[in-house]
Structures are given as C-alpha cells and as structure tokens.
Short mmCIF file of C-alpha atoms in Angstrom, two decimals:
data_model
loop_
_atom_site.label_atom_id
_atom_site.label_comp_id
_atom_site.label_asym_id
_atom_site.label_seq_id
_atom_site.Cartn_x
_atom_site.Cartn_y
_atom_site.Cartn_z
CA MET A 10 259.83 139.98 190.77
CA SER A 11 257.37 138.46 187.91
CA ALA A 12 257.17 139.99 185.09
CA LEU A 13 254.51 137.56 183.53
CA LEU A 14 252.61 137.25 187.28
CA ASP A 15 252.65 141.24 187.31
CA SER A 16 250.97 141.53 184.40
CA LEU A 17 248.38 138.52 184.98
CA ALA A 18 247.62 139.96 188.63
CA ALA A 19 247.21 143.90 186.43
CA GLY A 20 243.23 142.06 185.50
CA PHE A 21 242.23 141.05 188.90
CA ASP A 22 238.48 140.89 189.49
CA GLY A 23 237.96 139.33 192.05
CA ASP A 24 236.71 138.62 196.49
CA ALA A 25 238.78 139.03 199.42
CA ASP A 26 239.45 135.31 199.14
CA ARG A 27 240.62 135.07 195.53
CA ARG A 28 242.40 138.19 196.59
CA ALA A 29 244.85 136.31 198.47
CA GLN A 30 244.98 133.16 197.22
CA LEU A 31 246.87 136.04 194.23
CA ASP A 32 248.49 137.27 196.31
CA ALA A 33 250.15 133.82 198.31
CA LEU A 34 251.25 132.62 194.44
CA LEU A 35 252.57 136.57 193.86
CA GLN A 36 254.78 135.74 197.17
CA ASP A 37 255.82 132.91 196.20
CA GLY A 38 256.69 133.40 192.49
CA LEU A 39 257.20 130.70 190.04
CA PRO A 40 258.85 127.35 190.52
CA ALA A 41 262.19 127.08 190.02
CA ARG A 42 263.27 124.76 191.15
CA ALA A 43 260.68 122.00 191.45
CA GLU A 44 261.34 118.25 190.51
CA ALA A 45 257.46 118.75 188.90
CA TRP A 46 259.16 121.28 186.15
CA LYS A 47 262.30 119.76 185.63
CA TYR A 48 262.79 119.19 182.45
CA THR A 49 259.85 122.48 181.93
CA SER A 50 262.02 125.63 182.31
CA LEU A 51 259.55 128.40 182.77
CA ARG A 52 262.42 131.29 182.93
CA ALA A 53 261.53 133.27 179.11
CA LEU A 54 257.94 132.93 179.81
CA ASP A 55 258.50 134.23 183.51
CA ARG A 56 260.09 137.93 181.72
CA ARG A 57 256.54 138.20 178.98
CA HIS A 58 253.67 140.67 179.46
CA PHE A 59 250.76 139.27 179.09
CA GLY A 60 247.41 141.93 179.06
CA ALA A 61 243.37 141.23 178.72
CA ALA A 62 241.91 139.45 176.28
CA GLN A 63 239.38 141.15 174.21
CA ALA A 64 236.05 140.12 172.14
CA VAL A 65 236.75 139.38 168.75
CA THR A 66 234.50 137.84 165.65
CA VAL A 67 236.26 134.12 164.21
CA ASP A 68 235.16 133.41 160.97
CA PRO A 69 232.59 130.53 161.80
CA ALA A 70 233.74 128.20 158.86
CA LEU A 71 236.33 127.13 161.88
CA LEU A 72 234.26 125.29 163.39
CA ALA A 73 232.03 123.93 160.86
CA ASP A 74 233.77 120.41 161.55
CA ILE A 75 232.84 120.91 164.77
CA PRO A 76 228.63 119.53 165.28
CA ALA A 77 226.29 120.79 167.87
CA PRO A 78 226.22 120.46 170.87
CA ARG A 79 229.06 122.72 171.76
CA LEU A 80 229.94 125.26 173.85
CA VAL A 81 232.52 127.79 172.57
CA PHE A 82 234.95 130.54 173.65
CA VAL A 83 236.82 132.83 172.08
CA ASN A 84 240.67 133.96 173.69
CA GLY A 85 238.35 133.04 177.16
CA ARG A 86 235.11 134.71 176.41
CA PHE A 87 232.08 132.51 175.77
CA ASP A 88 231.13 133.80 172.23
CA THR A 89 227.40 133.03 171.64
CA THR A 90 226.80 133.72 168.32
CA LEU A 91 229.42 130.28 167.57
CA SER A 92 227.89 127.86 170.32
CA ASP A 93 225.20 125.63 169.91
CA LEU A 94 223.61 123.58 172.59
CA SER A 95 220.10 121.87 169.76
CA GLY A 96 220.42 118.05 171.06
CA LEU A 97 221.23 117.94 174.48
CA PRO A 98 218.73 115.61 175.76
CA ALA A 99 216.48 116.32 179.24
CA GLY A 100 219.26 115.77 182.52
CA VAL A 101 221.66 117.32 180.57
CA ASP A 102 222.37 120.83 182.45
CA VAL A 103 224.99 122.90 180.57
CA GLN A 104 225.85 126.57 181.36
CA PRO A 105 228.77 128.74 180.80
CA LEU A 106 230.26 129.75 183.88
CA SER A 107 229.50 133.42 183.89
CA ARG A 108 226.21 132.93 183.56
CA LEU A 109 226.18 130.98 186.70
CA LEU A 110 227.87 133.55 188.60
CA GLY A 111 226.24 135.65 188.26
CA GLY A 112 223.22 133.46 189.27
CA ASP A 113 221.71 133.99 193.25
CA ASP A 114 221.90 130.26 193.13
CA ALA A 115 225.88 129.76 195.07
CA ARG A 116 225.37 125.29 194.92
CA ALA A 117 226.26 125.67 191.26
CA VAL A 118 229.37 126.95 191.28
CA ASN A 119 230.71 125.31 194.51
CA PHE A 120 233.27 123.34 192.68
CA LEU A 121 234.91 126.86 192.51
CA ALA A 122 235.61 126.80 196.37
CA ARG A 123 238.79 123.69 195.54
CA ARG A 124 241.99 125.13 196.86
CA TYR A 125 245.69 125.02 195.72
CA ALA A 126 248.57 126.31 197.54
CA ARG A 127 252.22 123.74 196.47
CA PRO A 128 254.49 126.27 195.21
CA ASP A 129 255.07 123.71 192.55
CA GLU A 130 250.86 124.45 191.31
CA PRO A 131 251.18 128.23 189.40
CA PHE A 132 248.96 128.18 187.12
CA ALA A 133 245.90 126.18 188.50
CA ARG A 134 246.41 128.97 191.94
CA LEU A 135 246.37 131.64 188.97
CA ASN A 136 243.07 129.92 187.39
CA ALA A 137 241.51 129.98 191.26
CA ALA A 138 241.81 133.08 191.29
CA LEU A 139 241.36 134.80 188.55
CA ALA A 140 239.45 132.02 186.04
CA ARG A 141 235.75 133.54 185.69
CA GLU A 142 234.37 131.55 182.49
CA GLY A 143 234.26 128.38 181.36
CA ALA A 144 231.58 125.71 180.65
CA VAL A 145 229.62 123.78 183.88
CA VAL A 146 228.07 120.36 182.17
CA ARG A 147 225.80 118.26 185.28
CA VAL A 148 224.05 114.50 183.81
CA ASP A 149 221.38 113.95 185.89
CA ALA A 150 221.68 109.84 187.06
CA GLY A 151 220.91 106.72 184.35
CA VAL A 152 221.03 109.39 181.82
CA ASP A 153 222.93 107.92 178.66
CA ALA A 154 223.74 111.21 176.37
CA GLN A 155 224.96 110.20 173.40
CA ALA A 156 224.94 112.52 170.73
CA PRO A 157 228.54 113.98 172.09
CA LEU A 158 229.76 117.17 173.81
CA HIS A 159 232.51 119.24 172.44
CA LEU A 160 233.68 122.11 174.47
CA VAL A 161 235.74 124.84 171.68
CA SER A 162 238.46 127.19 173.10
CA VAL A 163 239.60 129.19 170.37
CA GLY A 164 242.85 131.87 169.80
CA ALA A 165 242.37 134.64 168.07
CA PRO A 166 244.93 137.64 166.62
CA GLN A 167 243.94 140.90 168.65
CA ASP A 168 245.85 143.97 169.70
CA GLY A 169 248.88 142.51 172.12
CA ASP A 170 249.25 138.87 173.51
CA ALA A 171 246.05 137.94 175.87
CA ALA A 172 245.47 135.89 178.37
CA TRP A 173 242.84 133.76 179.56
CA HIS A 174 241.47 131.14 182.19
CA LEU A 175 238.99 128.71 181.99
CA ARG A 176 237.59 126.96 184.54
CA HIS A 177 235.24 123.80 183.50
CA PHE A 178 233.45 121.73 185.67
CA VAL A 179 231.94 118.28 184.96
CA GLU A 180 229.40 116.38 187.28
CA LEU A 181 228.21 112.81 186.31
CA ARG A 182 226.09 111.49 188.49
CA GLU A 183 224.88 107.88 189.54
CA GLY A 184 224.90 105.85 186.36
CA ALA A 185 224.77 108.59 183.43
CA ARG A 186 226.72 108.28 180.41
CA LEU A 187 228.35 111.37 178.36
CA SER A 188 231.22 112.02 175.28
CA LEU A 189 233.21 115.18 175.74
CA VAL A 190 235.56 116.24 173.59
CA GLU A 191 238.07 119.72 174.68
CA HIS A 192 238.85 121.09 171.29
CA GLU A 193 242.12 124.11 171.18
CA ARG A 194 242.22 126.07 167.97
CA ALA A 195 243.66 129.02 166.35
CA ALA A 196 241.37 131.04 164.62
CA GLY A 197 245.07 132.72 163.42
CA GLU A 198 248.46 133.28 164.61
CA HIS A 199 249.23 134.37 167.90
CA ALA A 200 251.17 134.11 170.96
CA HIS A 201 248.47 134.12 173.70
CA LEU A 202 248.31 132.20 176.90
CA GLY A 203 245.73 129.85 177.97
CA ASN A 204 244.93 128.14 181.63
CA VAL A 205 242.58 125.60 181.51
CA LEU A 206 241.37 123.54 184.83
CA LEU A 207 239.13 120.93 184.42
CA HIS A 208 237.53 118.92 186.94
CA ALA A 209 235.33 115.72 186.68
CA HIS A 210 233.31 114.03 189.11
CA VAL A 211 232.22 110.30 187.64
CA ALA A 212 230.03 109.13 190.41
CA LYS A 213 228.63 105.10 190.74
CA THR A 214 228.33 102.90 187.45
CA ALA A 215 228.81 105.51 185.76
CA ARG A 216 230.67 106.37 181.97
CA LEU A 217 232.62 109.04 180.89
CA ALA A 218 234.47 109.38 177.47
CA HIS A 219 236.83 112.00 176.44
CA VAL A 220 239.01 113.25 174.37
CA ARG A 221 240.75 116.18 174.36
CA LEU A 222 242.49 117.59 171.24
CA GLN A 223 245.26 120.49 171.54
CA ASP A 224 245.46 121.65 168.35
CA ALA A 225 246.33 125.87 169.19
CA ALA A 226 248.75 128.00 166.70
CA PRO A 227 252.21 127.59 166.63
CA ARG A 228 252.90 130.62 169.01
CA ALA A 229 251.15 129.85 171.51
CA THR A 230 251.40 128.88 175.61
CA LEU A 231 248.87 126.53 177.09
CA PHE A 232 248.81 125.18 181.01
CA ALA A 233 246.06 122.02 181.15
CA ARG A 234 244.95 120.54 184.08
CA THR A 235 242.23 118.17 185.05
CA ASP A 236 241.30 116.59 188.21
CA ALA A 237 238.78 113.99 188.13
CA VAL A 238 237.73 111.79 190.75
CA LEU A 239 235.72 108.30 190.57
CA ALA A 240 233.25 106.67 192.46
CA ARG A 241 232.72 102.57 192.61
CA GLU A 242 232.25 101.46 189.16
CA ALA A 243 232.86 104.31 187.38
CA THR A 244 234.75 104.75 184.37
CA TYR A 245 236.82 107.20 182.44
CA ALA A 246 237.93 106.86 179.87
CA ARG A 247 239.66 109.42 177.85
CA THR A 248 242.63 110.27 175.32
CA ASP A 249 245.29 113.25 174.39
CA LEU A 250 246.70 114.41 171.41
CA GLU A 251 248.58 117.26 171.61
CA LEU A 252 249.73 118.77 168.65
CA GLY A 253 250.15 122.39 168.65
CA ALA A 254 251.32 125.33 170.31
CA ALA A 255 254.57 126.37 170.81
CA LEU A 256 254.98 125.06 174.98
CA ALA A 257 252.20 123.25 176.09
CA ARG A 258 251.85 121.32 179.73
CA HIS A 259 248.75 119.30 180.95
CA GLU A 260 248.16 117.91 183.72
CA LEU A 261 245.64 114.66 184.24
CA ASN A 262 245.53 113.50 188.21
CA VAL A 263 242.52 111.01 188.29
CA ARG A 264 241.54 109.42 191.94
CA LEU A 265 239.87 106.01 192.17
CA GLU A 266 238.31 106.57 195.09
CA GLY A 267 235.89 103.48 194.92
CA ASP A 268 236.03 100.03 194.66
CA GLY A 269 236.23 98.62 191.00
CA ALA A 270 236.28 101.90 189.57
CA ALA A 271 238.56 101.82 186.47
CA LEU A 272 240.83 104.52 184.10
CA GLN A 273 242.02 104.70 180.41
CA ALA A 274 243.71 106.98 179.66
CA ASP A 275 246.10 107.20 176.28
CA GLY A 276 247.99 109.99 174.80
CA VAL A 277 249.96 111.15 171.77
CA LEU A 278 252.80 114.28 172.13
CA LEU A 279 254.27 115.56 169.24
CA ALA A 280 257.00 117.78 168.82
CA ASP A 281 258.11 119.42 166.35
CA GLY A 282 260.01 122.08 165.08
CA ARG A 283 260.98 124.24 168.47
CA ARG A 284 257.65 123.21 170.53
CA HIS A 285 257.65 122.05 173.66
CA VAL A 286 255.10 119.16 175.19
CA ASP A 287 254.62 118.00 178.84
CA THR A 288 252.08 115.70 179.97
CA ARG A 289 252.16 115.20 183.57
CA LEU A 290 249.71 111.91 185.14
CA GLY A 291 249.41 111.56 188.75
CA ILE A 292 247.07 108.83 189.24
CA ASP A 293 246.07 107.19 192.86
CA HIS A 294 244.92 103.95 193.13
CA ILE A 295 242.79 104.49 196.99
CA ALA A 296 239.93 101.68 196.45
CA ARG A 297 240.06 98.50 196.21
CA ASP A 298 239.79 96.41 192.74
CA THR A 299 240.83 99.65 190.71
CA ARG A 300 242.43 99.59 187.79
CA CYS A 301 243.93 102.22 185.27
CA GLY A 302 245.57 101.66 181.51
CA LEU A 303 247.63 104.40 180.18
CA THR A 304 248.83 103.71 176.74
CA TRP A 305 251.30 107.01 175.76
CA ARG A 306 253.34 107.61 172.45
CA GLY A 307 255.29 110.62 171.89
CA LEU A 308 257.37 111.93 168.80
CA ALA A 309 260.15 114.49 168.79
CA GLY A 310 261.74 115.63 165.62
CA GLN A 311 263.69 118.84 164.78
CA ARG A 312 264.23 120.55 167.32
CA GLY A 313 261.17 119.99 169.66
CA ARG A 314 261.63 118.14 172.67
CA ALA A 315 258.63 116.26 174.97
CA VAL A 316 258.38 115.89 178.28
CA PHE A 317 256.18 112.68 179.86
CA HIS A 318 256.30 111.45 183.45
CA GLY A 319 253.34 108.30 184.31
CA GLY A 320 253.00 108.59 188.14
CA ILE A 321 250.81 105.67 189.41
CA THR A 322 250.36 105.89 193.05
CA ILE A 323 248.44 102.51 194.77
CA HIS A 324 247.83 103.17 198.30
CA ALA A 325 247.30 100.95 201.56
CA GLY A 326 244.36 99.06 201.48
CA ALA A 327 243.99 99.70 197.62
CA ASP A 328 243.85 95.42 196.77
CA GLY A 329 243.39 93.77 194.25
CA ALA A 330 244.05 97.06 192.10
CA GLU A 331 245.29 96.63 188.39
CA ALA A 332 247.75 99.08 186.80
CA ASP A 333 249.66 99.13 183.82
CA LEU A 334 251.85 102.52 181.65
CA SER A 335 253.03 102.07 178.53
CA ASN A 336 255.23 105.21 176.72
CA LYS A 337 256.95 104.55 173.68
CA ASN A 338 258.79 107.51 172.12
CA LEU A 339 260.28 107.70 168.88
CA LEU A 340 263.51 109.81 167.78
CA LEU A 341 262.63 111.61 164.55
CA SER A 342 265.81 114.30 164.25
CA THR A 343 269.65 114.11 166.47
CA ASP A 344 267.99 117.38 167.75
CA ALA A 345 265.05 116.53 169.20
CA GLU A 346 265.54 115.35 172.80
CA ILE A 347 262.69 113.85 174.43
CA ASP A 348 262.87 112.66 178.31
CA THR A 349 260.35 110.60 180.66
CA GLN A 350 259.38 108.77 183.53
CA PRO A 351 257.15 106.35 184.31
CA VAL A 352 256.97 106.31 188.11
CA LEU A 353 254.68 103.49 190.26
CA VAL A 354 254.37 103.61 194.34
CA ILE A 355 253.16 100.87 195.83
CA HIS A 356 251.82 100.46 199.49
CA ALA A 357 249.01 97.46 198.56
CA ASP A 358 248.69 94.01 199.06
CA GLU A 359 248.19 91.59 196.24
CA VAL A 360 248.55 94.28 193.35
CA LYS A 361 248.71 93.36 189.39
CA ALA A 362 251.06 96.42 188.18
CA ALA A 363 253.85 96.80 185.29
CA HIS A 364 255.46 100.13 183.93
CA GLY A 365 257.83 100.39 180.91
CA ALA A 366 259.63 103.47 178.78
CA THR A 367 261.77 103.26 175.50
CA VAL A 368 262.68 105.80 173.56
CA GLY A 369 264.30 104.85 170.42
CA GLN A 370 264.32 105.32 166.96
CA LEU A 371 262.64 103.90 163.89
CA ASP A 372 263.18 100.56 163.36
CA PRO A 373 265.82 99.51 160.09
CA THR A 374 264.41 96.58 159.36
CA ALA A 375 260.95 97.79 158.62
CA LEU A 376 262.65 101.06 156.99
CA PHE A 377 264.34 98.23 154.65
CA TYR A 378 261.74 96.13 154.46
CA LEU A 379 259.30 99.06 153.52
CA ARG A 380 262.25 99.95 151.06
CA SER A 381 262.15 96.81 149.47
CA ARG A 382 258.88 96.93 148.15
CA GLY A 383 259.48 100.18 145.67
CA LEU A 384 258.31 102.30 148.74
CA PRO A 385 260.37 105.51 149.02
CA GLU A 386 261.85 106.46 151.92
CA PRO A 387 259.47 109.90 153.37
CA GLN A 388 256.04 107.29 152.00
CA ALA A 389 257.77 104.74 154.10
CA ARG A 390 258.94 106.50 157.23
CA ALA A 391 255.30 108.91 157.21
CA LEU A 392 253.66 104.80 157.38
CA LEU A 393 255.15 103.29 159.59
CA THR A 394 254.90 107.17 161.98
CA GLY A 395 251.37 107.40 162.52
CA ALA A 396 251.05 103.96 162.26
CA PHE A 397 253.09 103.67 166.05
CA CYS A 398 250.57 106.99 167.21
CA ARG A 399 246.99 105.19 165.19
CA GLU A 400 247.22 102.57 168.53
CA VAL A 401 245.72 105.60 170.45
CA VAL A 402 243.14 106.90 167.34
CA GLY A 403 241.81 103.70 167.42
CA ARG A 404 240.32 103.31 170.74
CA ILE A 405 238.37 106.14 170.68
CA ALA A 406 234.40 104.69 170.49
CA ASP A 407 233.02 107.78 168.54
CA ALA A 408 233.24 107.80 164.59
CA ALA A 409 233.22 111.33 164.26
CA THR A 410 235.39 112.49 166.51
CA ARG A 411 238.20 109.69 165.62
CA ALA A 412 237.78 110.95 161.86
CA LEU A 413 238.56 114.48 163.41
CA CYS A 414 241.69 113.31 165.73
CA ASP A 415 242.81 111.47 162.71
CA ALA A 416 242.80 114.08 160.39
CA ALA A 417 244.44 116.66 162.60
CA LEU A 418 247.10 113.74 164.12
CA ASP A 419 247.63 112.83 160.44
CA ARG A 420 248.34 117.53 159.65
CA ALA A 421 250.69 117.40 162.96
CA LEU A 422 252.52 114.42 160.94
CA ALA A 423 252.47 115.36 157.19
CA ARG A 424 253.90 118.88 159.33
CA LEU A 425 256.73 117.05 161.57
CA GLY A 426 257.76 116.23 157.93
CA ALA A 427 256.65 112.07 159.23
#
C-alpha cells in the first residue's frame, strides 16, 4: 500500500474515466526499480500523507516584481484578486481551466483526453486523473503577443501538508508569437507537493519563448512535466532555472514533428543543502532538417544532489537533423553528488549530432589568477561560479524576464555560498 497515493486518491472528484485511470495507478503503485527513476528515490515520499489544498490569502507584495498579464494560482487554486490579464492583445485568449470545465464547449478542454499509462510516469497519471485547474492559453494565427504572459504558482502555509495538480495548455496557431514565463514561488515555509503538467502545441512557423523559474519553498516537493509538439518551421526557445524545493523533478519532452522545426532548451540546476534536483530531457527528431541545441549547467554544494538525463533520438527519416547537447557540472563540496546521463540514439543518415557531459570542480588556475589580483577567495569563487551559469540566463531575449532570472540566480548562489 502507498500512503502517498492513498492520501491523494482520497480527494478524487471526477468521472468514471478518470476513476479508471486513478485505479490503474493505485494498482501499479510508484516505480521502485524503473530506469527513469534510478537516481531519484520515491521511498520516503511514498510514506507521506497530503491533504486537500485550502484557500489562503497571500500578500500581493510577493508578486510586485511580476507585471501583468499574469494568471496566479495559490496552493493550486486560481486567485482572481492576484491575477491581472490587462494588456493582452486581441487574438490571445487566457482562461483558468476551472472556468472552461464549467462551460459547455467540450472542445475547449480536449487536451484533457491525453492519457498516460506507463508505470514510470506516475505523476503524469496522477495529474490526468486529478487535475481540475490550470491555465489554458490560445494565440490566434499571426498574432504577436509582445508582452510576456506570466503563469504564477504560489505555495503558502496552511493547516497540514497539501497537494495540488495543475494542468496547463498552450497553443500557438500558425505564425503566432508568445513569450511565456512560469514561476514557482513560496509565500512562507511549507512542505506541500505540487504536480504540474504543461502541454505546448506550436504550429507552423510559430515561435514560443518559454522561461521557467522554479524557486519553491525549501521543504516543498515539486514534480513538473512539459510535453511540446513542434510543427513545420516552428521554434521553441526555453530556459529553466531549478533553484528551489527539497525534491524537484522536471521532465521535458519535445517532438519535432514538422520539417525545419527548431528547439533551443537551456537550464541551470542548483542543488544546495540537502536538495535533490532531477531534470530529464526526451527530444525526438521526427521530421527532416530539424535542430536542437541543449545547454545545461549543474551546481551541487554542501550535501545536495543534481541529476540530469539528456536523451536525444533521431528517428528514421529525420535526415538533415542537427542535435547538440552540452551538460557541464560543478561540484562545490566533497559531500555533494552529480549524476549525468547524455544519451544519443540515431536511426537516420546524413545527420550532425554531438553530446558531452563533464563533472568537475572550479579551475584552480583561474581561482589563483583572481586571488593574485587581490580578490578574497569567497569573492573569487562567487565570480567564477556565477560566470559558469550566466551563459544560460544571457540567452533570454526579454530584458525584464532576464533581470528577474538574474536576481533569483544571485540569491540562490549566495545561499550556496558561491
């Protein structure tokens, strides 16, 4: 028996189809020996109990640096007072999922028909069975939504540990442009569990710029998954900063299904204290002349652990594909641990592909050079460690979003002692 799954199932509120999905998961339980969970144990989490999320009030000052348009969820509940959708251009529709579920247009929520059945994807299965809230974003053909749209999830203290499940859907039609920023924030100390699933459909020649800034509470648990599909000549540029939570795992799955589709996905994983941060990429080149560039940086200090799996598959018929993965990691403590798995599988001819991963420490020569110029050792270490991450943040196109990420990264590096 699973205390975790039983406590989550106790809050079930859905139809017979969702009940069947939930029962199948309860029968399978959490994965114990699955390869996809080799470096992330769920044993301790499986013994925990989580109740339903409650409505709580959050100080608006917490979001003072996040401009409109924004959609805000507090402990998994849509917050109308903190949300502000002013400034959205015509042709951009943003709705909370709960509002659409209460309507009579089944097509508006057809993405909920997506099912998950593999034993090694338990939290996607949980989300499919239990999620009743999230953001639904649709951008009409040819519309350029210049101001970034912010999706904000805030964890706040309440009576007991709570769990919530958010399911987002982002659709860009032909030639559309959208900048999307996801935030995970804490309004105080808590040990809640968040489970977030985002679907992104990027149509022909559309462009989605996506930043995810995860800075959850230090004792929180967070499971996130992004499933993206790119059509012909579509472009998806994203940056992930994994800076918070006690246990955080993100699965990024991208299918380049149209000729000439392109993905640039970069990220920083920071594990300090006893934090465990896990990122798993699954990139599938399906069509011809597709491209992906993946640049990821990991840092682990104190007794933290960072896990990275970078999987790229170039399928038969995807001739002309280009793929490049770089995963560099810094160990800042003898008690820290980093596990990295770059994986490249090629079933096509005439492709260009490369992947590499390193795990090391700060360059003693560079450290000596800075100290010989008069910098104290802590300042020299902070300078080198910050420079190690800045390449990723520097690629964010929107200046205001880049500044938000820089500030969050500075705070996290200071916490790391770097």
